[in-house]
Amino acid sequence: MASRSPVGTNRLRSTDPERGKVNADEAENETEPAEGREGEGGGRRRAEVGPERREEPSDRFDGVSAALGAHTLAVDNTYLLFSTYLVFSMQIGFAMLCAGSVRAKNTMNIMLTNVLDAAAGGISFYLFGFGFAFGRSGSNNGFIGSNYFALHRVPNAANGFDYSFFLFQWAFAIAAAGITSGSIAERTQFVAYLVYSSFLTGFVYPIVAHWMWSVDGWLGAAANDSRLFSVGAIDFAGSGVVHMVGGIAGFWGAFIEGPRIGRFAKNGANGMDMRGHSASLVVLGTFLLWFGWYGFNPGSFVKILVPYEGSSFQGNWTGVGRTAVTTTLSGCAAALTTLFARRHFTGHWNVTDVCNGLLGGFAAITAGCAVVEPWAAIICGVGASWTLMACNYLAARFKYDDPLEAAQLHGGCGAWGLIFTGLFARQKYVSEAYGAGRGHGLFMGGGGKLLAAQIIEVLVIAGWVSATMGPLFWLLKKFSLLRISPDDEMSGMDLTRHGGSAYNIEEPELRFNFPNGTAAAGDQKKNKQPPSIPMA
């Protein structure tokens, strides 16, 4: 790579910003193999050189430069693929967290929906989503992409797109769909999952990703030219793009469906105890999500072999390490804050509350993880914990039922993370991640432009997702495709929809030989004598 380009370093960085302004035909030519192009003029060039021409020193330098460039691309793509695998591993965490947070009678159902979020989202994002999010052509615009549908003309050297970049973005898209599935768990028809997941990953999410992460987007700091308030909003790894989108979509799904049967009494008091059946699965899922977040946030640098200007020691590898630190500190601060706050309010040390607080801290720091100091990340985590508890209080107050607290956690904490970034983003780190000319935090001497842009991002994401997903869930309900029947809900979908329970454990009956005859283990209390077990 010739030099570090500041354009879209979090999601989209071309080796030369001006080269991004190409039409579709030029982009296609960039993808032609080198040997194909040489067949057209390579023979003439060799004839012009002639056998008597001596190798010039510049030829050697060109060869070394090409080798180094290929090495850089290989390392960057390997890093991106490794990050992709970490992000995809979060699907395991989502599955375990969801399974533990629902009642045992719906375990198979929620596990299957997690699998289908990835499967349906993969096809939808391949056919439409990637093109809407990052497509570039002669008709570029700030609202929606217009090229690369079904990966047509990918790989593309002009815009720096390789297959690894698509796979990384797909892993983010299905994360948003996985968030939504938790909000509508235990009462939603199977077909509704397929419809909303395909629509969310193929259209709703990609539009927001284009606004924020494309060099043509109108909202984000990654834009090449006209940016909102001349600075653009900062959402480095997706507190808004991923977490708010998934959380608000889940809010509308759960709101339109209504609470689970028995969740609230007619007089407004809490109804049945519907806590999840396995705290062990919740903790396991939380740790898996924690592990995957080290690909989610640090991996959003996309490239790692990018030295910082004026430094022989620091580069994107420094930013990657700092981002992992801020991610860790925010989650830890949120977990501890939740632990002691819930102990004060309820009198218990509740592990599931702590896990949700931890995840809320991660969701919040995702926006500013690369542009804030480690000490500021602790403030982010504390704020995320109180945001989550406040949202949960409001949910109970207004009889809103979300089995995983997904809308509160991802929607509420994601919004807090965007506001936090507008307050604490440091100018040096913003310049390293995005380039000069972007804004920094109000409390860091940057004025109010970035904060204003962050507030606009919160509002437009909330409005866009509400305007698209709200009507979708309403239509599904109108055509009786959203909620299962009351009988199915009371019996559990594992038995009525999926052929049996997730836990098929049959205890063998133990029988013992007593002096007065054979009896089952359960009948021992009727016999005063201890069991006599015959020896071999």
XYZ file of C-alpha atoms in Angstrom, residues 167-536:
370
model
C -17.725 -11.943 4.763
C -16.823 -9.503 7.542
C -19.818 -7.317 6.761
C -22.137 -10.323 6.597
C -21.120 -11.336 10.119
C -22.192 -7.883 11.326
C -25.504 -8.008 9.463
C -26.598 -11.310 11.009
C -25.614 -9.998 14.456
C -28.311 -7.336 14.083
C -30.865 -9.992 13.132
C -29.866 -12.129 16.113
C -30.568 -9.245 18.479
C -34.130 -8.941 17.199
C -34.913 -12.628 17.626
C -34.379 -12.370 21.383
C -37.037 -9.701 21.813
C -39.809 -11.757 20.223
C -38.853 -15.125 21.686
C -41.354 -17.717 22.968
C -44.396 -16.497 21.032
C -43.496 -15.925 17.381
C -44.337 -18.015 14.349
C -41.502 -19.572 12.437
C -42.372 -17.879 9.144
C -42.159 -14.471 10.809
C -38.508 -15.115 11.686
C -37.681 -15.911 8.069
C -39.457 -12.817 6.745
C -38.062 -10.272 9.188
C -34.522 -11.716 9.115
C -34.323 -11.553 5.313
C -35.791 -8.042 5.190
C -33.569 -6.723 7.974
C -30.293 -8.071 6.583
C -31.169 -7.439 2.942
C -32.508 -3.904 3.165
C -33.013 -2.175 6.527
C -29.572 -2.750 8.021
C -27.602 -2.182 4.762
C -29.127 1.270 4.263
C -27.909 2.392 7.689
C -24.508 0.805 7.002
C -24.303 2.812 3.766
C -25.095 6.063 5.565
C -22.390 5.481 8.160
C -19.653 3.306 6.658
C -19.629 3.943 2.914
C -17.389 6.689 1.522
C -20.540 7.958 -0.212
C -22.725 7.993 2.929
C -24.328 11.251 4.033
C -24.167 10.626 7.783
C -20.841 9.105 8.763
C -17.317 10.404 9.292
C -16.064 7.857 6.738
C -17.483 9.921 3.846
C -15.064 11.327 1.284
C -16.765 14.635 0.650
C -19.751 16.367 2.228
C -20.164 15.160 5.803
C -22.906 16.026 8.254
C -22.040 19.339 9.963
C -18.717 19.043 8.068
C -17.520 16.357 10.516
C -19.849 13.352 10.235
C -21.054 11.040 12.979
C -18.672 8.451 14.477
C -19.929 4.898 14.910
C -16.726 2.918 14.608
C -18.024 -0.632 15.034
C -21.782 -0.219 15.215
C -23.464 0.897 18.448
C -26.018 2.485 16.144
C -25.633 0.562 12.893
C -25.809 -2.895 14.493
C -27.105 -2.603 18.058
C -29.677 0.157 17.691
C -30.970 -1.313 14.435
C -31.412 -4.769 15.968
C -32.739 -3.414 19.265
C -35.339 -1.067 17.780
C -36.490 -3.739 15.332
C -36.935 -6.076 18.307
C -38.818 -3.388 20.202
C -41.429 -3.057 17.475
C -41.766 -6.805 17.115
C -42.339 -7.332 20.842
C -44.577 -4.278 21.138
C -46.864 -5.288 18.272
C -47.032 -8.915 19.433
C -47.733 -8.029 23.034
C -46.432 -9.766 26.170
C -46.346 -13.500 26.683
C -49.473 -15.057 28.195
C -49.368 -14.641 31.950
C -46.420 -12.269 31.991
C -48.514 -9.457 33.504
C -51.671 -9.673 35.597
C -54.827 -7.748 34.688
C -54.293 -5.322 37.560
C -50.871 -4.398 36.185
C -48.805 -6.417 38.644
C -46.193 -8.936 37.567
C -47.680 -12.271 36.611
C -45.976 -15.633 36.232
C -42.276 -16.116 36.881
C -40.871 -16.459 33.357
C -37.178 -16.380 34.083
C -34.893 -18.346 31.797
C -34.331 -21.992 32.625
C -30.512 -22.076 32.643
C -28.201 -19.499 34.179
C -25.313 -21.734 33.096
C -26.171 -21.220 29.411
C -26.549 -17.483 29.981
C -23.050 -17.256 31.472
C -21.579 -19.452 28.737
C -23.201 -17.309 26.049
C -21.959 -14.132 27.702
C -18.355 -15.325 27.724
C -18.604 -16.384 24.077
C -19.963 -12.966 23.138
C -17.178 -11.310 25.131
C -14.633 -13.353 23.184
C -16.239 -12.489 19.852
C -16.289 -8.780 20.662
C -12.504 -8.759 20.231
C -13.163 -9.315 16.548
C -16.194 -7.042 16.439
C -14.488 -3.870 17.684
C -10.731 -4.204 16.963
C -11.490 -5.957 13.667
C -13.362 -2.890 12.448
C -10.039 -1.279 11.587
C -10.216 -3.643 8.590
C -6.489 -3.136 7.897
C -3.697 -3.604 10.419
C -0.493 -2.841 8.482
C -1.062 0.920 8.409
C 1.688 2.982 10.135
C 0.738 6.289 11.688
C 2.238 9.366 10.108
C 5.390 10.581 11.877
C 5.808 7.410 13.949
C 8.081 4.430 13.434
C 6.528 2.516 16.343
C 2.755 3.072 16.243
C 0.181 2.214 13.624
C -3.196 0.603 13.253
C -1.830 -2.249 15.353
C -1.668 0.269 18.227
C -5.261 1.309 17.647
C -6.310 -2.351 17.536
C -4.757 -2.988 20.941
C -6.230 0.163 22.487
C -9.655 -0.726 21.101
C -9.485 -4.136 22.775
C -8.576 -2.399 26.053
C -11.447 0.107 25.897
C -13.873 -2.676 25.009
C -12.744 -4.708 28.015
C -12.867 -1.840 30.488
C -16.330 -0.700 29.465
C -17.801 -4.175 29.856
C -16.085 -4.720 33.206
C -17.254 -1.372 34.577
C -20.810 -2.061 33.468
C -20.798 -5.529 35.047
C -19.581 -4.277 38.434
C -21.967 -1.330 38.440
C -24.892 -3.639 37.702
C -23.778 -6.105 40.356
C -23.834 -3.615 43.215
C -26.815 -1.613 41.969
C -29.014 -4.703 41.650
C -27.814 -5.931 45.032
C -28.984 -2.626 46.492
C -32.370 -2.716 44.765
C -33.214 -6.419 45.096
C -31.037 -7.761 47.887
C -29.541 -10.460 45.617
C -26.313 -11.018 43.697
C -27.941 -11.903 40.375
C -25.658 -13.443 37.760
C -28.021 -12.916 34.802
C -28.345 -9.219 35.614
C -24.561 -8.931 35.721
C -24.252 -10.691 32.353
C -26.728 -8.300 30.758
C -24.934 -5.332 32.303
C -21.634 -6.575 30.889
C -23.112 -6.903 27.409
C -24.662 -3.438 27.716
C -21.201 -2.012 28.366
C -19.887 -3.726 25.253
C -22.780 -2.483 23.115
C -22.209 1.088 24.298
C -18.439 1.260 23.759
C -18.748 -0.167 20.241
C -19.321 3.307 18.750
C -16.288 5.019 20.260
C -13.989 2.107 21.073
C -11.231 3.337 18.749
C -11.418 7.062 19.536
C -11.635 7.308 23.340
C -9.121 6.929 26.162
C -9.227 3.803 28.366
C -10.288 5.871 31.392
C -13.244 7.211 29.412
C -14.325 3.658 28.599
C -14.972 3.094 32.305
C -17.359 6.067 32.275
C -19.045 4.551 29.247
C -19.568 1.257 31.040
C -20.999 2.874 34.176
C -23.391 4.940 32.074
C -24.430 1.868 30.086
C -25.326 -0.004 33.259
C -27.625 2.759 34.508
C -29.100 3.168 31.026
C -29.992 -0.531 30.928
C -31.540 -0.486 34.394
C -33.558 2.615 33.534
C -34.823 1.023 30.316
C -35.789 -2.137 32.197
C -37.696 -0.058 34.731
C -39.623 1.660 31.943
C -40.303 -1.679 30.245
C -41.873 -3.068 33.428
C -43.759 0.175 34.016
C -45.399 0.059 30.585
C -45.895 -3.747 30.475
C -43.375 -4.316 27.720
C -42.181 -7.941 27.542
C -38.730 -8.729 26.143
C -37.423 -12.121 27.364
C -33.769 -11.175 26.756
C -33.980 -7.430 27.467
C -32.609 -7.109 23.920
C -34.344 -3.871 22.968
C -33.344 -2.224 26.238
C -29.777 -3.522 26.127
C -28.900 -3.006 22.473
C -31.233 -0.125 21.659
C -30.808 1.855 24.868
C -27.118 1.188 25.497
C -26.330 1.628 21.800
C -27.894 5.103 21.865
C -25.948 5.973 25.020
C -22.739 4.846 23.326
C -23.289 7.254 20.442
C -23.911 10.184 22.785
C -20.890 9.194 24.879
C -18.676 9.275 21.776
C -19.837 12.812 21.019
C -18.629 13.804 24.481
C -15.326 11.930 24.890
C -13.810 11.260 21.435
C -10.169 12.392 21.368
C -8.939 14.364 18.367
C -5.691 12.389 17.930
C -7.476 9.060 17.829
C -10.187 10.368 15.504
C -7.536 11.566 13.056
C -5.778 8.200 13.176
C -8.994 6.294 12.544
C -10.717 8.608 10.048
C -8.269 11.313 8.949
C -8.165 15.055 9.440
C -11.256 17.221 9.281
C -13.471 15.135 11.541
C -14.895 16.257 14.865
C -13.984 15.241 18.397
C -15.744 15.224 21.739
C -17.378 18.147 23.476
C -15.574 17.403 26.750
C -12.281 17.025 24.863
C -12.368 20.539 23.428
C -14.048 19.707 20.139
C -17.147 21.861 20.394
C -20.641 20.596 19.732
C -20.546 19.549 16.074
C -19.720 15.911 16.697
C -22.255 15.650 19.510
C -24.917 17.133 17.239
C -24.039 14.608 14.530
C -24.274 11.776 17.070
C -27.728 12.919 18.174
C -28.855 13.047 14.544
C -27.620 9.490 14.076
C -29.664 8.291 17.045
C -32.781 9.991 15.710
C -32.488 8.892 12.085
C -31.734 5.257 12.979
C -34.718 5.178 15.334
C -36.901 6.763 12.650
C -35.684 4.568 9.789
C -36.036 1.273 11.625
C -39.432 2.275 13.021
C -40.651 3.275 9.551
C -39.599 -0.039 8.007
C -39.776 -2.760 10.650
C -42.873 -1.430 12.421
C -45.116 -1.792 9.345
C -43.552 -5.171 8.558
C -44.471 -6.623 11.952
C -47.905 -5.004 11.725
C -48.542 -6.666 8.358
C -47.375 -10.020 9.691
C -49.839 -9.651 12.558
C -52.665 -8.556 10.247
C -52.237 -11.686 8.122
C -51.938 -13.919 11.222
C -48.310 -14.736 10.501
C -46.750 -13.238 13.611
C -47.942 -14.865 16.837
C -48.524 -18.523 17.611
C -51.806 -19.798 19.071
C -52.443 -19.624 22.838
C -52.430 -23.442 23.040
C -49.014 -23.631 21.399
C -47.701 -20.906 23.651
C -48.863 -22.620 26.819
C -47.593 -26.043 25.757
C -44.291 -24.759 24.411
C -43.175 -24.669 20.801
C -40.666 -27.480 21.210
C -43.517 -29.968 21.598
C -46.071 -28.401 19.245
C -43.820 -27.119 16.451
C -40.474 -28.951 16.626
C -41.284 -32.547 17.413
C -40.239 -32.838 21.030
C -38.378 -31.408 23.973
C -34.796 -30.202 23.788
C -33.992 -32.238 26.893
C -34.880 -35.909 26.458
C -33.550 -37.297 29.712
C -35.205 -40.439 31.029
C -34.097 -41.581 34.482
C -33.730 -45.379 34.642
C -35.807 -46.931 37.418
C -33.619 -48.424 40.122
C -34.882 -51.577 41.801
C -33.508 -53.275 44.888
C -33.918 -56.709 46.452
C -35.575 -56.576 49.891
C -36.227 -59.558 52.176
C -39.935 -59.226 51.594
C -39.646 -58.776 47.803
C -38.396 -56.445 45.082
C -39.232 -52.726 45.266
C -38.454 -49.591 43.311
C -36.138 -46.936 44.693
C -39.099 -44.659 45.291
C -40.649 -47.251 47.586
C -37.694 -47.428 49.964
C -39.349 -45.136 52.483
C -42.107 -47.706 52.962
C -39.499 -50.236 54.084
C -37.629 -49.509 57.255
C -34.737 -51.760 56.226
C -31.856 -50.490 54.061
C -31.730 -51.862 50.544
C -29.831 -55.060 49.944
C -27.865 -54.897 46.717
C -26.761 -58.357 45.580
C -23.053 -58.732 44.924
C -21.748 -60.383 41.769
